[in-house]
Short mmCIF file of C-alpha atoms and ligand atoms in Angstrom, two decimals:
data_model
loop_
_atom_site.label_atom_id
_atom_site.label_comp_id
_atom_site.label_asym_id
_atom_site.label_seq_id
_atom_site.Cartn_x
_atom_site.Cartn_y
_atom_site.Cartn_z
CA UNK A 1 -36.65 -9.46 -19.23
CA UNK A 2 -36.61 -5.99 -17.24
CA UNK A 3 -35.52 -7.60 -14.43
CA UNK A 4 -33.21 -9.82 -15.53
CA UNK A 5 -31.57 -6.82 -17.08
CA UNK A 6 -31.53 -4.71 -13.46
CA UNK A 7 -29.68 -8.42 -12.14
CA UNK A 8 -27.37 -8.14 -15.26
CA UNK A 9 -26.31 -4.19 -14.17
CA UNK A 10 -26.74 -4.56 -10.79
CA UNK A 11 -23.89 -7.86 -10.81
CA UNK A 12 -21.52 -5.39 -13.56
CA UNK A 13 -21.69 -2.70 -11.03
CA UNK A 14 -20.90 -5.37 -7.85
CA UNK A 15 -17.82 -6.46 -9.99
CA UNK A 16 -16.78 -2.83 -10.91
CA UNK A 17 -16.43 -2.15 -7.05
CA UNK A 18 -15.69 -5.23 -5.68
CA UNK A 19 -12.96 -6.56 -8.36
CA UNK A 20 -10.24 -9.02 -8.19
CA UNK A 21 -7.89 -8.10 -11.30
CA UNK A 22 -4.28 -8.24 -12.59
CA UNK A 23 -3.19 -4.78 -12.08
CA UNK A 24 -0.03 -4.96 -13.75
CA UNK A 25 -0.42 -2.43 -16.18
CA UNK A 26 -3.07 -0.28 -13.75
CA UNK A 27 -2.57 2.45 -11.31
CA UNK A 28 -4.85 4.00 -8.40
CA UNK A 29 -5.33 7.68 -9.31
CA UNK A 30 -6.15 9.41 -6.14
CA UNK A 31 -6.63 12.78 -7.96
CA UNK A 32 -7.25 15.38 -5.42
CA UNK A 33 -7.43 15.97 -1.22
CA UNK A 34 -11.00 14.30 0.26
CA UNK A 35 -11.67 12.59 3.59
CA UNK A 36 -13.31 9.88 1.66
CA UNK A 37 -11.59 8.56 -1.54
CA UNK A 38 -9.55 5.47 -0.46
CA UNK A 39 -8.94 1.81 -1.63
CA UNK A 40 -9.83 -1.21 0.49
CA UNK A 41 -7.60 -3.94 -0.28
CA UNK A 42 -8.22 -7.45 0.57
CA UNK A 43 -5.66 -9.72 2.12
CA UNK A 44 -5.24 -13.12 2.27
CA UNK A 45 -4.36 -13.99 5.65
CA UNK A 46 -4.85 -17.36 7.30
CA UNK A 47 -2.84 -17.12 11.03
CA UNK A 48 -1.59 -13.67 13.07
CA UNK A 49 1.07 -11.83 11.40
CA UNK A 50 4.10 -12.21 12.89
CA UNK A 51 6.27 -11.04 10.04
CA UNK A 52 5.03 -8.52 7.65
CA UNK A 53 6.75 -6.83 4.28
CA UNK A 54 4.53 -4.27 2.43
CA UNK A 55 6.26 -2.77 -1.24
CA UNK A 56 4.57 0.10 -3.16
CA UNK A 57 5.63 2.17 -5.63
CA UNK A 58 4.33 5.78 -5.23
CA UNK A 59 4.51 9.36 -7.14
CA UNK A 60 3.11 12.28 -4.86
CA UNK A 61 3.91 15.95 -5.37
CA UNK A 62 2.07 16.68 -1.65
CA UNK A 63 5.04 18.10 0.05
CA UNK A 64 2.54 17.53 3.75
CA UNK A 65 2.38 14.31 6.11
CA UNK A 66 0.77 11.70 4.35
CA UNK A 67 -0.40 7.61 4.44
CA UNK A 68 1.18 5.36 2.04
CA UNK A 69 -0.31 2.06 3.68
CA UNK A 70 -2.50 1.68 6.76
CA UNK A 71 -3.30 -1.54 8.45
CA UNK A 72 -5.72 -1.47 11.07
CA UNK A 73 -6.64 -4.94 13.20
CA UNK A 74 -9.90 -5.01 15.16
CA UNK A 75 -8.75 -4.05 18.61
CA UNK A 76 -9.64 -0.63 19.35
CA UNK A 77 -6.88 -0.13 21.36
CA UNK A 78 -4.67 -0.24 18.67
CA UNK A 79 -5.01 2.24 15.95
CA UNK A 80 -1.84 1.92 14.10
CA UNK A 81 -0.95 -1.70 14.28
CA UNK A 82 1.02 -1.35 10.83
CA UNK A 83 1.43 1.88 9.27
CA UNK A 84 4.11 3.73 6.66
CA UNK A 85 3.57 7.33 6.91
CA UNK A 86 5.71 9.97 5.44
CA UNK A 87 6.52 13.45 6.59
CA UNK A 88 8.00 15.39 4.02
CA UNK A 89 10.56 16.12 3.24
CA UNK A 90 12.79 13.44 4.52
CA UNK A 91 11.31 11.26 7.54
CA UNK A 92 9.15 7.92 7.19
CA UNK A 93 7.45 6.57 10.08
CA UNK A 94 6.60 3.32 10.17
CA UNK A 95 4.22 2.69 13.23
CA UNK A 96 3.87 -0.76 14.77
CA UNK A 97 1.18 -1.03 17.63
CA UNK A 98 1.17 2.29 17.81
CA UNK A 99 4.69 3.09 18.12
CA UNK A 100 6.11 5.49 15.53
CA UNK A 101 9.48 4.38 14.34
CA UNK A 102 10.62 7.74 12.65
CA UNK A 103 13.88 7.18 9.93
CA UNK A 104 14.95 9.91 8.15
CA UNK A 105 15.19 9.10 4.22
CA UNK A 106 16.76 11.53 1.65
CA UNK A 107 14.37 14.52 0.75
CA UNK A 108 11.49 13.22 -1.27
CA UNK A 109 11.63 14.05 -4.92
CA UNK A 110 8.84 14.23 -7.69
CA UNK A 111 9.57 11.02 -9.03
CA UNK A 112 8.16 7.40 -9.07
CA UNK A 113 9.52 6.03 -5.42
CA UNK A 114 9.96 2.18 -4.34
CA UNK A 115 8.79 1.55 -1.13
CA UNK A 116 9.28 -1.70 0.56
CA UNK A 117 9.01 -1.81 4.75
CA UNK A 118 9.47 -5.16 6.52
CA UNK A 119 8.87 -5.85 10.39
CA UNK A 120 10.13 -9.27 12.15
CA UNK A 121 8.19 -9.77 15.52
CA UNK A 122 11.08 -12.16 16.63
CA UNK A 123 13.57 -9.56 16.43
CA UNK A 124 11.20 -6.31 16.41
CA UNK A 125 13.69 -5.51 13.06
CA UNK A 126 11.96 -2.92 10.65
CA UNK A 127 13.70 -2.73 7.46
CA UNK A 128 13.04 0.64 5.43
CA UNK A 129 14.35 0.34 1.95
CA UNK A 130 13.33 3.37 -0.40
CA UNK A 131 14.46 2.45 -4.43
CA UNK A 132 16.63 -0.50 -3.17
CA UNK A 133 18.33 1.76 -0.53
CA UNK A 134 17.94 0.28 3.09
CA UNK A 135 18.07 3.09 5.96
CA UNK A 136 19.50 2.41 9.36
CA UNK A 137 17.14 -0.42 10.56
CA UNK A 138 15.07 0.46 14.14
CA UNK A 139 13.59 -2.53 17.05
CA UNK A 140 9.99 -1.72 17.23
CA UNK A 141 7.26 -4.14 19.43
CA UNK A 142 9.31 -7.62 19.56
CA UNK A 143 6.69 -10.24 20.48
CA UNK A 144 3.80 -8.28 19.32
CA UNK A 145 1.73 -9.88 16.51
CA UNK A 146 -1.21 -8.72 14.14
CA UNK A 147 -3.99 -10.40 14.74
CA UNK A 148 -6.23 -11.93 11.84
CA UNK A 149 -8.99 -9.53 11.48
CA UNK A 150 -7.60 -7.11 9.15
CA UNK A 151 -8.34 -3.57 7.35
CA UNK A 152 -6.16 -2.37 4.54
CA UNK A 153 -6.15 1.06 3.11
CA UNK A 154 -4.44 2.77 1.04
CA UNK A 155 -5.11 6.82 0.50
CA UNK A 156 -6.41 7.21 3.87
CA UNK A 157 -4.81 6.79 6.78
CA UNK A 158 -6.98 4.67 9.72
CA UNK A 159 -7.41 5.85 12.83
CA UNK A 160 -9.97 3.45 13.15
CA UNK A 161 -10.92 -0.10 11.52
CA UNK A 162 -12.01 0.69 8.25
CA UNK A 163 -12.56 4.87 9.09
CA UNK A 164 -11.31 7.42 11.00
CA UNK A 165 -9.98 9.47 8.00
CA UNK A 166 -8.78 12.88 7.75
CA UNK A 167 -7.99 14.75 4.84
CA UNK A 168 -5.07 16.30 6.18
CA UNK A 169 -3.18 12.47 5.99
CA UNK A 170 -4.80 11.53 2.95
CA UNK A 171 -3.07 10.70 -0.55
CA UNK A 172 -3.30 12.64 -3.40
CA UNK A 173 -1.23 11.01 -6.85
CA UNK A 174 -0.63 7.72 -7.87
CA UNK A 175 0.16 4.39 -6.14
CA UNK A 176 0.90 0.78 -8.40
CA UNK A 177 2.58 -2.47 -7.98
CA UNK A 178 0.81 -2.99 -3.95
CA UNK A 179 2.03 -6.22 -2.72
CA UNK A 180 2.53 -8.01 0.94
CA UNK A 181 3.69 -10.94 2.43
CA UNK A 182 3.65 -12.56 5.57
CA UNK A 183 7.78 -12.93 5.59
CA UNK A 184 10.58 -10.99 6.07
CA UNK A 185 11.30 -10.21 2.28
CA UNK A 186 15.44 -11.16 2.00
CA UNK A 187 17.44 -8.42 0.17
CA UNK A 188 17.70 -10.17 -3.60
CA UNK A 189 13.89 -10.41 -2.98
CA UNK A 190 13.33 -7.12 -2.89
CA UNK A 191 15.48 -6.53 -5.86
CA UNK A 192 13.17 -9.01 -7.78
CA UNK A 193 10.24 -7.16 -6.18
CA UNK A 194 11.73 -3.85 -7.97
CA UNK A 195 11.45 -5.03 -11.26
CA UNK A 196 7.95 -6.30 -11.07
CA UNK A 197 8.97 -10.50 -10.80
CA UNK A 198 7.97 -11.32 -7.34
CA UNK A 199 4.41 -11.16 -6.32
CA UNK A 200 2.92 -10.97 -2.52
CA UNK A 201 1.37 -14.24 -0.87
CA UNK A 202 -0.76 -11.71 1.68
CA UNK A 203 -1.75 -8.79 -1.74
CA UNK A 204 -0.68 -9.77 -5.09
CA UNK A 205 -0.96 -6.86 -7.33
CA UNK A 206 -1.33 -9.05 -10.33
CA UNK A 207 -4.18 -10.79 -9.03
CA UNK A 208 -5.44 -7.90 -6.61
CA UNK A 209 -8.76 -7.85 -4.24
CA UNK A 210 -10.25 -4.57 -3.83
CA UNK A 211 -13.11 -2.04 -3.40
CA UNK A 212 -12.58 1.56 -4.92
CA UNK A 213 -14.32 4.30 -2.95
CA UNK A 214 -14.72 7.85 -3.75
CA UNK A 215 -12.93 9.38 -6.36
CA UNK A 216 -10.15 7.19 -6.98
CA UNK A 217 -9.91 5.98 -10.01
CA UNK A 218 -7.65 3.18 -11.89
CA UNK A 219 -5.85 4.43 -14.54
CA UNK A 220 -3.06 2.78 -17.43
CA UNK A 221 0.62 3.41 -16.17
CA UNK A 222 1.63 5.45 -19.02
CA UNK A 223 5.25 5.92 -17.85
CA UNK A 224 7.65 3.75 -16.63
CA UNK A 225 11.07 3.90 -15.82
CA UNK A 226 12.91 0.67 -17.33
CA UNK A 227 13.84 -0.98 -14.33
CA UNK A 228 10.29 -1.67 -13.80
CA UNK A 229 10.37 -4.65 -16.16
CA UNK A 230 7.84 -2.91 -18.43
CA UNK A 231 8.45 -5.18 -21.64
CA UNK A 232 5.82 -7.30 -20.00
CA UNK A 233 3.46 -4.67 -20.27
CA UNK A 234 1.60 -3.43 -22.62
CA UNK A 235 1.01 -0.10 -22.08
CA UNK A 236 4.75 0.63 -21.19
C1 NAG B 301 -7.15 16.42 11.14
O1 NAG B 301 -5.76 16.66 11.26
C2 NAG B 301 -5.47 18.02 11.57
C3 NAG B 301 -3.97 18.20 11.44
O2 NAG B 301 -3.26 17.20 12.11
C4 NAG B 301 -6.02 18.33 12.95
O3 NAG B 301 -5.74 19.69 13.28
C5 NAG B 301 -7.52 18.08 12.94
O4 NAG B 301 -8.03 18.26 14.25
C6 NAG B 301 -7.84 16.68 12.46
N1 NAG B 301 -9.27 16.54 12.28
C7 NAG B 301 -9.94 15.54 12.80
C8 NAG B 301 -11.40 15.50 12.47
O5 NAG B 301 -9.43 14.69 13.50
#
C-alpha cells in the first residue's frame, strides 16, 4: 500500500513538471531576477527548420536587455541559432546563427505586447511584427537551416544547449499564448494569431509540452485586453 502510494506521488509530481496542457487561460509567472527559473518547452519537429515563426505575448516592466525566446540546436558552434532579444527601450534583436539582426521598435511600454518574428531561409527575410505592426524587414543567414536537435527556453536566454544562463538576460513578468511553426506565418495569419484562433504546428499553446524550473510559476490570466478573443475563456 505504502509503496504504491510513493508510485501514486511520485507519477503526480512527474506530471506537475513534465505537463502537456491547454494553456489557454494560463500564464508563466517569472516573478523575480534568478539565473535559474526558466521554462523548457517541447517542440514538435520532424525535419531541419528552414522556416521558422515564433508569437508570444509578453508584459515586462524590466526596462534592461532581456530574452523573450531562445532556441539553441546542438552544435556548439552556434549559440544563438534563433533568438528574440530585446534591448530596452526600443531595439529587438533577433539573432539567427549567431547574427544579431537589431530593428528598432517604438519604446516599450508597460503593457501586454504581441510578439510574432518569422525567418525564411530561402530568402534570409525576418519579419518583426510587434501588436500587428511589421518593422522594416532585415536578410539574415539565407541558406542556413536549424537542425533537428532542439532546446527551447523561455526566461533564460541560452548561451548554451539547455544552460548557459545569466541573470542579467533573464525574464522577469509574464509570458502567454507561446506558439511556433515551421512556416512563414502570412500577414492575415498573424492577425488570427492575435486574437487567440490560430495555433502553432511546432508549440501549440493550447496543447503545450513543458517542464517548469525554478520559480516560475503558472498562473490564471486575470486581464485581458478584448482583442485577445477572451469570451473563450473563462477566466477573462
Ligand atoms: C552576465 O552578463 C553581464 C552583463 O552583460 C556580464 O558582465 C557578466 O560577465 C555575465 N556573467 C557571466 C557569468 O557570463
Amino acid at each position: 500500500m505504502r509503496w504504491m502510494m510513493l508510485l501514486a506521488l511520485a507519477l503526480v509530481v512527474l506530471m506537475r513538471s513534465q505537463a502537456q496542457q491547454d494553456m489557454g487561460n494560463q500564464v508563466f509567472l517569472f516573478p523575480r531576477e534568478t539565473s535559474t527559473s526558466h521554462v523548457v518547452l517541447k517542440p514538435a519537429v520532424k525535419s531541419a527548420l528552414q522556416k521558422v515563426s515564433v508569437c508570444l505575448r509578453s508584459y515586462t516592466e524590466i526596462s534592461r536587455k532581456h530574452g523573450l525566446f531562445s532556441l539553441a540546436m546542438s552544435n556548439p558552434k552556434v549559440q544563438n541559432a534563433f533568438l528574440i532579444y530585446i534591448s530596452p527601450p526600443n531595439y529587438c534583436n533577433v539573432y539567427i546563427n549567431d547574427e544579431p539582426n537589431q530593428i528598432i521598435t517604438d519604446p516599450e511600454v508597460i503593457e501586454w505586447k504581441h510578439t510574432c518574428v518569422t525567418w525564411d531561409s530561402t530568402s534570409g527575410i525576418i519579419q518583426l511584427w510587434v501588436n500587428g505592426k511589421l518593422y522594416p524587414r532585415k536578410v539574415s543567414n539565407k541558406g542556413f537551416s536549424i537542425n533537428t536537435k532542439i532546446s527551447i527556453i523561455v526566461g533564460q536566454e541560452q548561451d548554451e544547449f539547455g544552460g548557459g544562463f545569466n541573470k542579467s538576460d533573464s525574464f522577469v513578468g509574464e509570458l502567454t499564448d507561446i506558439h511556433m511553426w515551421d512556416y512563414v506565418l502570412s500577414p492575415g495569419d498573424i492577425q488570427k494569431v492575435m486574437t487567440n484562433d490560430y495555433t502553432g504546428n511546432v508549440i501549440n499553446w493550447r496543447s503545450l509540452h513543458f517542464e517548469i524550473k525554478g520559480d516560475a510559476l503558472i498562473q490564471p490570466k486575470l486581464q485581458c485586453n478584448k482583442q485577445w478573443h477572451y469570451t473563450k475563456y473563462t477566466q477573462c
